[in-house]
mmCIF file of C-alpha atoms and ligand atoms in Angstrom:
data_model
loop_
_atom_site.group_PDB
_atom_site.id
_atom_site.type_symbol
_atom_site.label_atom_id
_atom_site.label_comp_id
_atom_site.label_asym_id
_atom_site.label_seq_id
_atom_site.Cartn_x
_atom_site.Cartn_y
_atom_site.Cartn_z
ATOM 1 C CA UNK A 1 67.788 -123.035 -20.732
ATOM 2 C CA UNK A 2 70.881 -120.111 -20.684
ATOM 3 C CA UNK A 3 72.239 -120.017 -24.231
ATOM 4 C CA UNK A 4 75.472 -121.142 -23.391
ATOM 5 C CA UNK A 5 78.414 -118.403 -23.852
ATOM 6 C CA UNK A 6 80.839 -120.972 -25.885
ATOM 7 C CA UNK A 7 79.524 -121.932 -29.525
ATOM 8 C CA UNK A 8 79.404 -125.048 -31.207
ATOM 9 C CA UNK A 9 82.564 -125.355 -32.466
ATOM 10 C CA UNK A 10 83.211 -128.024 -35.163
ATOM 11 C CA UNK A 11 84.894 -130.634 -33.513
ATOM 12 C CA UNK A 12 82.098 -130.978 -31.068
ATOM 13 C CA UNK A 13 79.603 -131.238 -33.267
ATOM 14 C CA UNK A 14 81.339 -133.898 -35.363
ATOM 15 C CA UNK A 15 82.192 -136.274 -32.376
ATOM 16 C CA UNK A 16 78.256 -135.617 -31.525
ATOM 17 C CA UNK A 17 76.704 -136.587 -34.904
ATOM 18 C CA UNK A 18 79.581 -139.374 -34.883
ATOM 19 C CA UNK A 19 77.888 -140.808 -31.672
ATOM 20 C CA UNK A 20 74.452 -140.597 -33.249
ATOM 21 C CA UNK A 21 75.485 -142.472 -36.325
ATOM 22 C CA UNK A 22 77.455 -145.506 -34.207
ATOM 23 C CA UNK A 23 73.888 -145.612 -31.968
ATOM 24 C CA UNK A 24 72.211 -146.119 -35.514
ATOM 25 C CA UNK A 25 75.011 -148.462 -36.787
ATOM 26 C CA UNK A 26 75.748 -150.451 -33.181
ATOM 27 C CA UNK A 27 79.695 -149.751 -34.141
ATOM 28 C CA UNK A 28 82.002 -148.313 -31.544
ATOM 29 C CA UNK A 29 83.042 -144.694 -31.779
ATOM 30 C CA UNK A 30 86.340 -144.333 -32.595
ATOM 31 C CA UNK A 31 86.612 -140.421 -33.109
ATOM 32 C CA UNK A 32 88.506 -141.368 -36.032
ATOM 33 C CA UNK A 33 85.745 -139.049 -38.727
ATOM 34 C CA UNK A 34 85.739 -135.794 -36.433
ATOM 35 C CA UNK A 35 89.651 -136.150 -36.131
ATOM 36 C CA UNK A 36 89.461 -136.153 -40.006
ATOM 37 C CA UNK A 37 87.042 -133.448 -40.255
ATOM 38 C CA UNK A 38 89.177 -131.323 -38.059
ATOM 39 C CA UNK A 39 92.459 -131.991 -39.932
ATOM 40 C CA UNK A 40 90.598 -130.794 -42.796
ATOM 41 C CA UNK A 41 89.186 -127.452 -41.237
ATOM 42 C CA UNK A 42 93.105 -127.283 -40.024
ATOM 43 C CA UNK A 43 94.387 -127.271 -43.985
ATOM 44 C CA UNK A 44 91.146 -124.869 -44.379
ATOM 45 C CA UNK A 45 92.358 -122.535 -41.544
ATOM 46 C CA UNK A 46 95.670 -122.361 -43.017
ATOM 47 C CA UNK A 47 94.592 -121.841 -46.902
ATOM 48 C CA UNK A 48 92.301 -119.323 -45.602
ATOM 49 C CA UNK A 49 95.578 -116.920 -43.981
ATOM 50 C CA UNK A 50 97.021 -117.161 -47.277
ATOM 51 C CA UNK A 51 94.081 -116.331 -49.370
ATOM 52 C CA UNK A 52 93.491 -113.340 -47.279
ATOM 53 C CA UNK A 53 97.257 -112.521 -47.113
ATOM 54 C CA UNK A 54 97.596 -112.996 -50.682
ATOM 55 C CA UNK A 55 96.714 -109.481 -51.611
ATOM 56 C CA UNK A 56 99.189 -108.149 -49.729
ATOM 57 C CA UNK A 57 101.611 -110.658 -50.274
ATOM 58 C CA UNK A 58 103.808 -111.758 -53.534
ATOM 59 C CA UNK A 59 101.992 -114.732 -53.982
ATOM 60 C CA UNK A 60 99.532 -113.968 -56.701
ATOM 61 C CA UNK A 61 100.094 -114.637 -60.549
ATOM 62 C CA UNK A 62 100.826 -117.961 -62.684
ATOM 63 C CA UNK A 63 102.943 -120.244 -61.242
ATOM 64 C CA UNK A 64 103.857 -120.821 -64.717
ATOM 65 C CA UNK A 65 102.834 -123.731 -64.827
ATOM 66 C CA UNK A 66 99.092 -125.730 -66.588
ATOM 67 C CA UNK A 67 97.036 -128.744 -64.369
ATOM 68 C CA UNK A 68 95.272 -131.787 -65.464
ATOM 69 C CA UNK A 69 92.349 -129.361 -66.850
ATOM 70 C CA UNK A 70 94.760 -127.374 -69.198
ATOM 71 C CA UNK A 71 94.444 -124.290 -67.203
ATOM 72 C CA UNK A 72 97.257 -121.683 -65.757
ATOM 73 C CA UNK A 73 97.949 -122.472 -61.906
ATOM 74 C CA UNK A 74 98.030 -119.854 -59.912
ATOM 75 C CA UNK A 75 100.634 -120.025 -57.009
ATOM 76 C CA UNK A 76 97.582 -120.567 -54.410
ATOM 77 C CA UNK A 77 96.158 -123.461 -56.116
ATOM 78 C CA UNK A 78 99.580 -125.393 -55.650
ATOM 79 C CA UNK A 79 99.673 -123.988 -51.754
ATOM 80 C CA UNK A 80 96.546 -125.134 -50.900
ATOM 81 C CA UNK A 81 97.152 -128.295 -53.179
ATOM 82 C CA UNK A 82 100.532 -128.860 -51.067
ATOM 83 C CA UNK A 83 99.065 -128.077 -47.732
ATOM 84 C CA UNK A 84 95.636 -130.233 -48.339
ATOM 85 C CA UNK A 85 98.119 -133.459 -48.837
ATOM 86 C CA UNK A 86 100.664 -132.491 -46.155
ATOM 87 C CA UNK A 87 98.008 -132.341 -43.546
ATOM 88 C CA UNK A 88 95.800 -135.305 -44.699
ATOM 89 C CA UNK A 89 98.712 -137.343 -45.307
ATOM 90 C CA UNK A 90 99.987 -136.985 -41.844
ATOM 91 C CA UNK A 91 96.411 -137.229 -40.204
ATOM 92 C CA UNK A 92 97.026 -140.826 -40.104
ATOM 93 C CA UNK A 93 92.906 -141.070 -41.561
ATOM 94 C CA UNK A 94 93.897 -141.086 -44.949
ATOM 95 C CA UNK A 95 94.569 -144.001 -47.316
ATOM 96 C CA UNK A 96 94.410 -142.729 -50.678
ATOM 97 C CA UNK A 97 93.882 -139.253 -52.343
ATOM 98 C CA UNK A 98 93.170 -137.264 -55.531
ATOM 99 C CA UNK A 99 93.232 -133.542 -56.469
ATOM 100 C CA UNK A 100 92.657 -131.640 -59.199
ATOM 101 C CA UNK A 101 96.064 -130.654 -59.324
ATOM 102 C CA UNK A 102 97.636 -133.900 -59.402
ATOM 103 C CA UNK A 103 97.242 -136.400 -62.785
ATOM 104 C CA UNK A 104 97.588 -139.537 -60.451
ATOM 105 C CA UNK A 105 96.055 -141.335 -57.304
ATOM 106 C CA UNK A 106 98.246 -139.501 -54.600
ATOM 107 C CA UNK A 107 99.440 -142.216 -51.988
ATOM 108 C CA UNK A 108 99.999 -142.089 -48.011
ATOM 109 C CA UNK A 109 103.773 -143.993 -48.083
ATOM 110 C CA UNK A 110 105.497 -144.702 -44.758
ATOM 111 C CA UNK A 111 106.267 -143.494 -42.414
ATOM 112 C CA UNK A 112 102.871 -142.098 -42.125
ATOM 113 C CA UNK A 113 99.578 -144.386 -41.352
ATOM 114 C CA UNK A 114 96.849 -145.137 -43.899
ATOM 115 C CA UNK A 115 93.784 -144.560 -42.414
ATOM 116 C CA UNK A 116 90.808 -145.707 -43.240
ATOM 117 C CA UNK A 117 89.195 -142.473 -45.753
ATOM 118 C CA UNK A 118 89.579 -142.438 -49.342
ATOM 119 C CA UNK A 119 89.347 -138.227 -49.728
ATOM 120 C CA UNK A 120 89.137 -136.254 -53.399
ATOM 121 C CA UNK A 121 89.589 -132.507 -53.450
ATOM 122 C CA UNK A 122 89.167 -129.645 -55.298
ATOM 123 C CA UNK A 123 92.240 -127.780 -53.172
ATOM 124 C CA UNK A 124 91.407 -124.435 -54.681
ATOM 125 C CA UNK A 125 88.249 -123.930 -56.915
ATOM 126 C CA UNK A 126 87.383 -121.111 -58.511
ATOM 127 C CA UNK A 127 90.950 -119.911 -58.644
ATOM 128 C CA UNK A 128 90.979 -117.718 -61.542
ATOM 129 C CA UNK A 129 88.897 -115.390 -59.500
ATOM 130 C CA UNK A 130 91.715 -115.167 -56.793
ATOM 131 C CA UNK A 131 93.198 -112.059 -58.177
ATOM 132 C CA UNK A 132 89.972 -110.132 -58.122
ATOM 133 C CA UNK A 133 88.906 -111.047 -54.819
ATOM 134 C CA UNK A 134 86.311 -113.013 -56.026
ATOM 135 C CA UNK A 135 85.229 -115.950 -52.923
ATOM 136 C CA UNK A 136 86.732 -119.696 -53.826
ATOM 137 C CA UNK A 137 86.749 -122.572 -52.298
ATOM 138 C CA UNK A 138 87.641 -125.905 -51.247
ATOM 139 C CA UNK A 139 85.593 -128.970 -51.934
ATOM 140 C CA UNK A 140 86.164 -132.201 -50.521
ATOM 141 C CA UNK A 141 84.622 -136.253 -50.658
ATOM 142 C CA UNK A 142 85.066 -138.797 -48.546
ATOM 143 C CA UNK A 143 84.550 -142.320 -48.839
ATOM 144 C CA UNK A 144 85.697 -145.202 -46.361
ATOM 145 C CA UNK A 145 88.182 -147.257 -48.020
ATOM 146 C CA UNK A 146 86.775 -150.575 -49.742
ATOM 147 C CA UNK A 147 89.151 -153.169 -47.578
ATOM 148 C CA UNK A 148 88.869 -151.987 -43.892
ATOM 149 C CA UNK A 149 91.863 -153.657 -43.116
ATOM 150 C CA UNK A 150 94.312 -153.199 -45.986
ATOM 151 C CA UNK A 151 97.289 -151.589 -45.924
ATOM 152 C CA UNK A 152 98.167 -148.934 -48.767
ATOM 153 C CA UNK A 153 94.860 -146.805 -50.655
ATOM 154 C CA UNK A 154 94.351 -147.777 -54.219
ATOM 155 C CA UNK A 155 92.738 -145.585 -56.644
ATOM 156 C CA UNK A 156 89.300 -148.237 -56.528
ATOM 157 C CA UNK A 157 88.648 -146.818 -52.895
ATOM 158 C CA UNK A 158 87.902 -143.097 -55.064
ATOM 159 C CA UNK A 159 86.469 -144.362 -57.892
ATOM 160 C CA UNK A 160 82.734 -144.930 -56.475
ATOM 161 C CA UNK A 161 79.553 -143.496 -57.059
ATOM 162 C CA UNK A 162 78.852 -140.235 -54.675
ATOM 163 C CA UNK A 163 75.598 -142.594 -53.803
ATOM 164 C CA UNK A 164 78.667 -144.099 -51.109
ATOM 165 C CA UNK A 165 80.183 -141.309 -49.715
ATOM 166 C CA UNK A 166 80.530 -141.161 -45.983
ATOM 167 C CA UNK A 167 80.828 -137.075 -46.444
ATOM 168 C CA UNK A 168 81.447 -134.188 -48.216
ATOM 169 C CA UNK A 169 81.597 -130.556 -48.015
ATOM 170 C CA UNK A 170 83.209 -127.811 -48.676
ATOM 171 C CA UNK A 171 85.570 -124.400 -48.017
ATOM 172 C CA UNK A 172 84.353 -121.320 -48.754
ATOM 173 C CA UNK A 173 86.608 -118.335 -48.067
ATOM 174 C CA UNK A 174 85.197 -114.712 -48.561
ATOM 175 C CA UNK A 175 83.825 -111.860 -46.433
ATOM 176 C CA UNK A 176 84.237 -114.850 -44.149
ATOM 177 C CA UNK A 177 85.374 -118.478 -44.418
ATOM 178 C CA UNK A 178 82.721 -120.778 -43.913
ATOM 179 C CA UNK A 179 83.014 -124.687 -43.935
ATOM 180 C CA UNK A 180 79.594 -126.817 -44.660
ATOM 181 C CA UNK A 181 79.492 -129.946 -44.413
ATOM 182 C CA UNK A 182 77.165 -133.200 -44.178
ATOM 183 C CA UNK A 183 77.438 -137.293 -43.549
ATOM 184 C CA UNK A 184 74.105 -137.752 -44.360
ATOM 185 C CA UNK A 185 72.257 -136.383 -41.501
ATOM 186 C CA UNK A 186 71.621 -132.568 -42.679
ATOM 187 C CA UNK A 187 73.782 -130.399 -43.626
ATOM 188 C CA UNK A 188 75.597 -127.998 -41.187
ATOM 189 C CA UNK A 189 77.533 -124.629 -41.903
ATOM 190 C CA UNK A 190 80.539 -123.446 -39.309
ATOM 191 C CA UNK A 191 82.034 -119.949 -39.859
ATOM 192 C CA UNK A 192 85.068 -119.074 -38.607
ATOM 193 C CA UNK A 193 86.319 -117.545 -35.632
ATOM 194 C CA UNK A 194 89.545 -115.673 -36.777
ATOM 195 C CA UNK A 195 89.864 -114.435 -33.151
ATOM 196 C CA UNK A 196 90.138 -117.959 -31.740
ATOM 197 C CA UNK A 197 91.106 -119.918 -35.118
ATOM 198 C CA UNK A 198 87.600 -122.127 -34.163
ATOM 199 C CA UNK A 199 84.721 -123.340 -36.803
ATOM 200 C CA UNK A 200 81.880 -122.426 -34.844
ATOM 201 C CA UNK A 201 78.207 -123.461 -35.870
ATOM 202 C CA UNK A 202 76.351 -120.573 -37.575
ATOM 203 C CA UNK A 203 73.765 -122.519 -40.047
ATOM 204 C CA UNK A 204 72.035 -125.983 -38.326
ATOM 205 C CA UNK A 205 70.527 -128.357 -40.743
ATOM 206 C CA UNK A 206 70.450 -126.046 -44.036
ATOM 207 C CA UNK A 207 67.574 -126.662 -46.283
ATOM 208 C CA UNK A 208 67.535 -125.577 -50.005
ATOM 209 C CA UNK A 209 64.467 -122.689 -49.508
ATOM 210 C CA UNK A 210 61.245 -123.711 -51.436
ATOM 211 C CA UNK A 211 61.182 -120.893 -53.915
ATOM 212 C CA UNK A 212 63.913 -121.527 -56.994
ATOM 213 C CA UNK A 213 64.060 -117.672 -57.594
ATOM 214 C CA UNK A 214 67.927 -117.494 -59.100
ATOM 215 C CA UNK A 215 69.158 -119.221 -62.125
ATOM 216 C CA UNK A 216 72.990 -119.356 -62.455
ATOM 217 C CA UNK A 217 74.876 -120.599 -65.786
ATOM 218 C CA UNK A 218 77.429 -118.487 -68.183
ATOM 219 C CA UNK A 219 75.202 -117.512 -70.699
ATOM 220 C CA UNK A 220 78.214 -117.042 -72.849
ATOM 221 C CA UNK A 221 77.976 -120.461 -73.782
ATOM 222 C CA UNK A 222 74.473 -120.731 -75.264
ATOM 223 C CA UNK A 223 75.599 -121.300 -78.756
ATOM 224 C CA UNK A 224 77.371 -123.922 -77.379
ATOM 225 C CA UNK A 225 73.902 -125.320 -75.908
ATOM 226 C CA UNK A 226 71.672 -128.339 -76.699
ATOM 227 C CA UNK A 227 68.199 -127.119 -77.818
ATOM 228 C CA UNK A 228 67.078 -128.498 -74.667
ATOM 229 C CA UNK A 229 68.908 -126.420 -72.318
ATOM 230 C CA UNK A 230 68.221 -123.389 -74.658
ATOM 231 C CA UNK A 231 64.525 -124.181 -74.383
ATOM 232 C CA UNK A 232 64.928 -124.281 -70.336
ATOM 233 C CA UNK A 233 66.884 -121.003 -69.703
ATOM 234 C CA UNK A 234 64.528 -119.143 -71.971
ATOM 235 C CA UNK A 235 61.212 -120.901 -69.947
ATOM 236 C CA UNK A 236 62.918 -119.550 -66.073
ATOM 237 C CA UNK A 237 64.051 -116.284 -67.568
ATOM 238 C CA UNK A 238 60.449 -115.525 -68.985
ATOM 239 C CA UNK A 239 58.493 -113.047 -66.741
ATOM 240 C CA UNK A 240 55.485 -114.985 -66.803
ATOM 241 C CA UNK A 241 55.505 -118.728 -68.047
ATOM 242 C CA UNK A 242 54.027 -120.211 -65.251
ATOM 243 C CA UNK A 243 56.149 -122.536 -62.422
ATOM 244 C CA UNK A 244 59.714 -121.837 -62.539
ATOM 245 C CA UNK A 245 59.816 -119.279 -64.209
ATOM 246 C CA UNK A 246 60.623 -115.119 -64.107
ATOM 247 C CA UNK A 247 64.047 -115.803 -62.510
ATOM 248 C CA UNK A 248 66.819 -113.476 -61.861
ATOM 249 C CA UNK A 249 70.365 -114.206 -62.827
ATOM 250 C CA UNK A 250 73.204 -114.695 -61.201
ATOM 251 C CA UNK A 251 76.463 -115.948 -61.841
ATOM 252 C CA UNK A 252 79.485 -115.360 -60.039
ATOM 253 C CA UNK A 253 81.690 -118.038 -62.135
ATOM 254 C CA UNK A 254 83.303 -119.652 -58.752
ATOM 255 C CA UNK A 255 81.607 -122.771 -58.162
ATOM 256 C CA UNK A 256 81.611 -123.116 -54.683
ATOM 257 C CA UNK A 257 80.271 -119.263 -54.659
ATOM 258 C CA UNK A 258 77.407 -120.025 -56.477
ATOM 259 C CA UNK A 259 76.551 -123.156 -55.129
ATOM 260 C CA UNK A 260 76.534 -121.620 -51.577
ATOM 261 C CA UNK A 261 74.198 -118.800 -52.719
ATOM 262 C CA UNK A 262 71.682 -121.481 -54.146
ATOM 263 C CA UNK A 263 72.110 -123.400 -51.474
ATOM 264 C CA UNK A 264 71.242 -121.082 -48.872
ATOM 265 C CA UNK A 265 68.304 -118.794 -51.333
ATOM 266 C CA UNK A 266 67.320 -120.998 -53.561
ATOM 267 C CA UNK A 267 68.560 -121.734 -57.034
ATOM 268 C CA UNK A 268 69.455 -123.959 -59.745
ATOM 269 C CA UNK A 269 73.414 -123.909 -61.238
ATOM 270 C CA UNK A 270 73.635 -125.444 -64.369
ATOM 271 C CA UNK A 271 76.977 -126.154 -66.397
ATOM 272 C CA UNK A 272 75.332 -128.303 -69.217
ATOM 273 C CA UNK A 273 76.607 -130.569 -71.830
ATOM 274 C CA UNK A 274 78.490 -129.095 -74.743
ATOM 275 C CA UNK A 275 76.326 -129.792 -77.618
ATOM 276 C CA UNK A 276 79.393 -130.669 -79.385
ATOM 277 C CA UNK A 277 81.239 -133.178 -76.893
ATOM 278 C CA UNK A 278 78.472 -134.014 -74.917
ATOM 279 C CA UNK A 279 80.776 -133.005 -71.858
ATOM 280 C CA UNK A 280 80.452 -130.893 -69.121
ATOM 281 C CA UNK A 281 83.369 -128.784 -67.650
ATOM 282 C CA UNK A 282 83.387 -129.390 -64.266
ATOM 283 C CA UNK A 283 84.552 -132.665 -62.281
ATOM 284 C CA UNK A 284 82.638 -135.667 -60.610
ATOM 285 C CA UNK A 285 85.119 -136.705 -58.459
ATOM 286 C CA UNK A 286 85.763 -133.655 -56.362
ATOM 287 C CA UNK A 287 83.183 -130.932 -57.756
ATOM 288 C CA UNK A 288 79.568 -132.533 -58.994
ATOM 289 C CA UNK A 289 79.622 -135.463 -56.340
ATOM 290 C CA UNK A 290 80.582 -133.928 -53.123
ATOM 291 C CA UNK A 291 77.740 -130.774 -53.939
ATOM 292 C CA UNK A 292 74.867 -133.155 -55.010
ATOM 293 C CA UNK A 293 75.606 -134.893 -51.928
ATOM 294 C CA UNK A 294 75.023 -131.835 -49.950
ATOM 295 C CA UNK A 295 72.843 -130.876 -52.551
ATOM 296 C CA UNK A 296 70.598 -133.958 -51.561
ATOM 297 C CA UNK A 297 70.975 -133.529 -47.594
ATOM 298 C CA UNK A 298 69.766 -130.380 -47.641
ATOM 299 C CA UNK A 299 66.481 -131.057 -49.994
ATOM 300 C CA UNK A 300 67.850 -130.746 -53.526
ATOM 301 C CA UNK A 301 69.398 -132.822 -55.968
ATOM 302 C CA UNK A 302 71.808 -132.830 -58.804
ATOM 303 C CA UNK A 303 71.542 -134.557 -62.358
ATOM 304 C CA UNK A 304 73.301 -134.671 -65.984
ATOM 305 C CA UNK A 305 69.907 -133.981 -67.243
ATOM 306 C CA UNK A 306 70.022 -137.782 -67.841
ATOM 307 C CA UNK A 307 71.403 -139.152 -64.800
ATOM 308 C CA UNK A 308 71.497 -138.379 -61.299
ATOM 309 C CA UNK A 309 74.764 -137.144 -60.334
ATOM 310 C CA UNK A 310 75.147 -139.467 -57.306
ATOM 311 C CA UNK A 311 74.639 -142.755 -59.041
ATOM 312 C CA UNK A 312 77.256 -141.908 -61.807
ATOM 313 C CA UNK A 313 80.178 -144.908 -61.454
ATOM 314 C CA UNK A 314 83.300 -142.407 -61.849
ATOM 315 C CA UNK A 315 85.250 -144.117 -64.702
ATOM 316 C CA UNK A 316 88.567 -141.428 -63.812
ATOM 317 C CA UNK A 317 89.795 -139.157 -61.321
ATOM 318 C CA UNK A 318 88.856 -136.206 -63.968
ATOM 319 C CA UNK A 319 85.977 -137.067 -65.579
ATOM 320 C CA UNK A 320 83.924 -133.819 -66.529
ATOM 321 C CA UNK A 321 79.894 -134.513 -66.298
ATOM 322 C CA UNK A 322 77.737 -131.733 -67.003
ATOM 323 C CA UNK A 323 76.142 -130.635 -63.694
ATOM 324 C CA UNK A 324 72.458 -128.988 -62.884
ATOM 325 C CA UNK A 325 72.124 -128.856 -59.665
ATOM 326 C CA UNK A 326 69.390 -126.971 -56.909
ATOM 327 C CA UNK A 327 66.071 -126.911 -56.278
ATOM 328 C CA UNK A 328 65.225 -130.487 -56.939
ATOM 329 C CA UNK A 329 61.413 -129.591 -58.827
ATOM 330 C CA UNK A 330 63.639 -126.857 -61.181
ATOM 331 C CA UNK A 331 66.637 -129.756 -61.701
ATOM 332 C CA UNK A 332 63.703 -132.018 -62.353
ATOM 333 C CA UNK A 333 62.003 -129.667 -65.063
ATOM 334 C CA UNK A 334 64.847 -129.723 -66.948
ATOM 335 C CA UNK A 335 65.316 -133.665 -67.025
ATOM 336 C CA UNK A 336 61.740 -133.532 -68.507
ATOM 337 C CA UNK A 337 63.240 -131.224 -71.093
ATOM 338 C CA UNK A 338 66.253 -133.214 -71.599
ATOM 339 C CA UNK A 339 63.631 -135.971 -71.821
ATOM 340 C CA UNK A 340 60.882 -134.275 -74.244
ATOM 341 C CA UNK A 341 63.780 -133.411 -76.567
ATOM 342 C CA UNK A 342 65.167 -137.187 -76.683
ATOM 343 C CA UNK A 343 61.480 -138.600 -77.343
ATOM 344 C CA UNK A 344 61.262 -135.516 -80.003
ATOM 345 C CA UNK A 345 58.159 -133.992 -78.041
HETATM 346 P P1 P6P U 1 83.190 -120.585 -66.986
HETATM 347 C C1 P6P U 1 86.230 -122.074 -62.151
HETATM 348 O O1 P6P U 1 87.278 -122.085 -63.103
HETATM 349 C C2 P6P U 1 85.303 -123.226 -62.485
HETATM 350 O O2 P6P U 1 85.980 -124.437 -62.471
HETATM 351 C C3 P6P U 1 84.143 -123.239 -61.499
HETATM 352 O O3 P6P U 1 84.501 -122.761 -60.256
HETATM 353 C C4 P6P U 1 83.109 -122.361 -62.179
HETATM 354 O O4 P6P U 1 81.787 -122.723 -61.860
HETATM 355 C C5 P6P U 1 83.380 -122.598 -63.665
HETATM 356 O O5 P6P U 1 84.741 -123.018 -63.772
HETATM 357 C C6 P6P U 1 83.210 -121.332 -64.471
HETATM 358 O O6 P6P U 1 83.434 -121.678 -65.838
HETATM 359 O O7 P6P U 1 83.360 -121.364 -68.270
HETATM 360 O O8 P6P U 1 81.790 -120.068 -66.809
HETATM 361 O O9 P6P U 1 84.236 -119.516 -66.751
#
């Protein structure tokens, strides 16, 4: 058959696999997902002109101001923050909404509909990197509310394990912006089109490659490491200790950035427990959840070291969890660690 001239362009593809699922499910295809999906690659489309203009333009440095996780916010983090809710809110899919930016639940009030999508976002991740050009990214969950008919969003649609999510994916904007994505049925990468301001398909059904040859964590921390995890990043860095083992490093220290590498080479990213607090850094809601769910559609799978990431009941919008996530025989290694070191072998 002629390859045909015009590409897959999101939209398409999302009313397509929406079709498939209401075959599987016998319910009626309202559209109402891809609509979503395309508001969000909208908000993506615009964050994207402004992290690429923002070089040029007098929009980096602090805002001055410190978010939920302590940290300085950069002026892009509250655009793409205030454009993420502007767009969603006004998409009339979305009922509810939290961000990493925002302390609280963030509601869809009249005049504008609730829909029926419970969303959590990371609006800007990676942001301290903006300033040295350094690819970040947007990362996004979606669950269907709890009450199909109810009116306003409460913060109980968000606060479910990532085991229920209808989607996730995420933003990644760099030598080109890219937005992957998955509802349970593979996981698909668009890139976009700047020319015509389209997602178009550019990686089908993405599969975590066999070979873990890439380890990725900020060494920095090791003092800060359980014995466990110290034992583990010596065994994959050793040249010759058998499976899993003689990998290279890499760490970029943007989330999304390394993720996508793993993702598409083969890795394992690990921001462990503090031996200390016994807490990770990074955030279930809208960072560990949404990635082991694409983590797990495309082969891999995500854990604490103790838990798997997806069955984790969120007990706050900004819970930290420590995260390892990859290829799933490396993430599983280290649960045996995690393991040996609990039963004192
Ligand atoms: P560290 C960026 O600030 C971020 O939230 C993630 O994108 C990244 O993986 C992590 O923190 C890097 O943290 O402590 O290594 O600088």
């Amino acid at each position: 058959m002629e390859k045909s001239q015009v590409g897959t362009t999101l939209t398409h593809h999302a009313l397509v696999s929406q079709r498939a699922h209401a075959k599987r499910t016998g319910e009626q295809p309202a559209g109402d997902f891809s609509e979503l999906l395309n508001q969000i690659a909208v908000a993506g489309k615009i964050i994207s002109a402004e992290v690429n203009m923002a070089g040029l333009a007098d929009i980096l440095g602090v805002a001055g101001r410190t978010n939920v996780q302590g940290e300085e916010v950069m002026k892009l983090d509250v655009f793409a923050n205030n454009t993420l809710v502007e767009v969603l809110r006004r998409s009339g899919h979305v009922c509810i909404m939290a961000s990493e930016e925002v302390d609280d639940p963030i509601d869809v009030p009249a005049p504008h509909y609730p829909g029926k999508y419970a969303i959590a976002f990371d609006p800007l991740d990676g942001s301290s990197n903006i300033d040295v050009n350094v690819n970040i990214g947007t990362i996004f969950s979606i669950h269907r509310r709890r009450d199909p008919y109810g009116t306003r969003g409460k913060a109980d649609d968000l606060l479910r394990p990532g085991s229920e999510l209808a989607a996730a994916g995420y933003i990644i904007y760099g030598s080109s912006t890219m937005l992957v994505y998955s509802t349970g049925h593979g996981v698909h990468g668009f890139t976009l089109d700047p020319s015509i301001g389209e997602f178009l398909l550019s990686h089908e059904d993405i599969t975590i490659p066999e070979k873990c040859g890439t380890y990725s964590v900020n060494e920095g921390n090791s003092s800060k490491w359980t014995p466990a995890t110290q034992k583990f990043v010596e065994h994959v860095k050793a040249p010759d200790a058998g499976a899993l083992s003689g990998m290279k490093s890499r760490y970029i220290g943007s989330l999304v950035a390394d993720f996508h590498r793993n993702l598409l080479k083969g890795g394992i990213f690990l921001y462990p427990a503090d031996a200390e607090t016994g807490e990770g850094k990074l955030r279930l809601l809208y960072e560990a959840a949404p990635l082991a769910f694409i983590a797990k559609h495309a082969g891999g799978y995500a854990s604490t070291g103790h838990d798997a990431i997806l069955d984790i009941e969120p007990d706050g919008l900004h819970q930290r969890v420590p995260l390892i996530i990859g290829n799933r025989d490396a993430v599983e290694l280290y649960e045996r660690r995690v393991g040996d070191e609990k039963s004192g072998s």
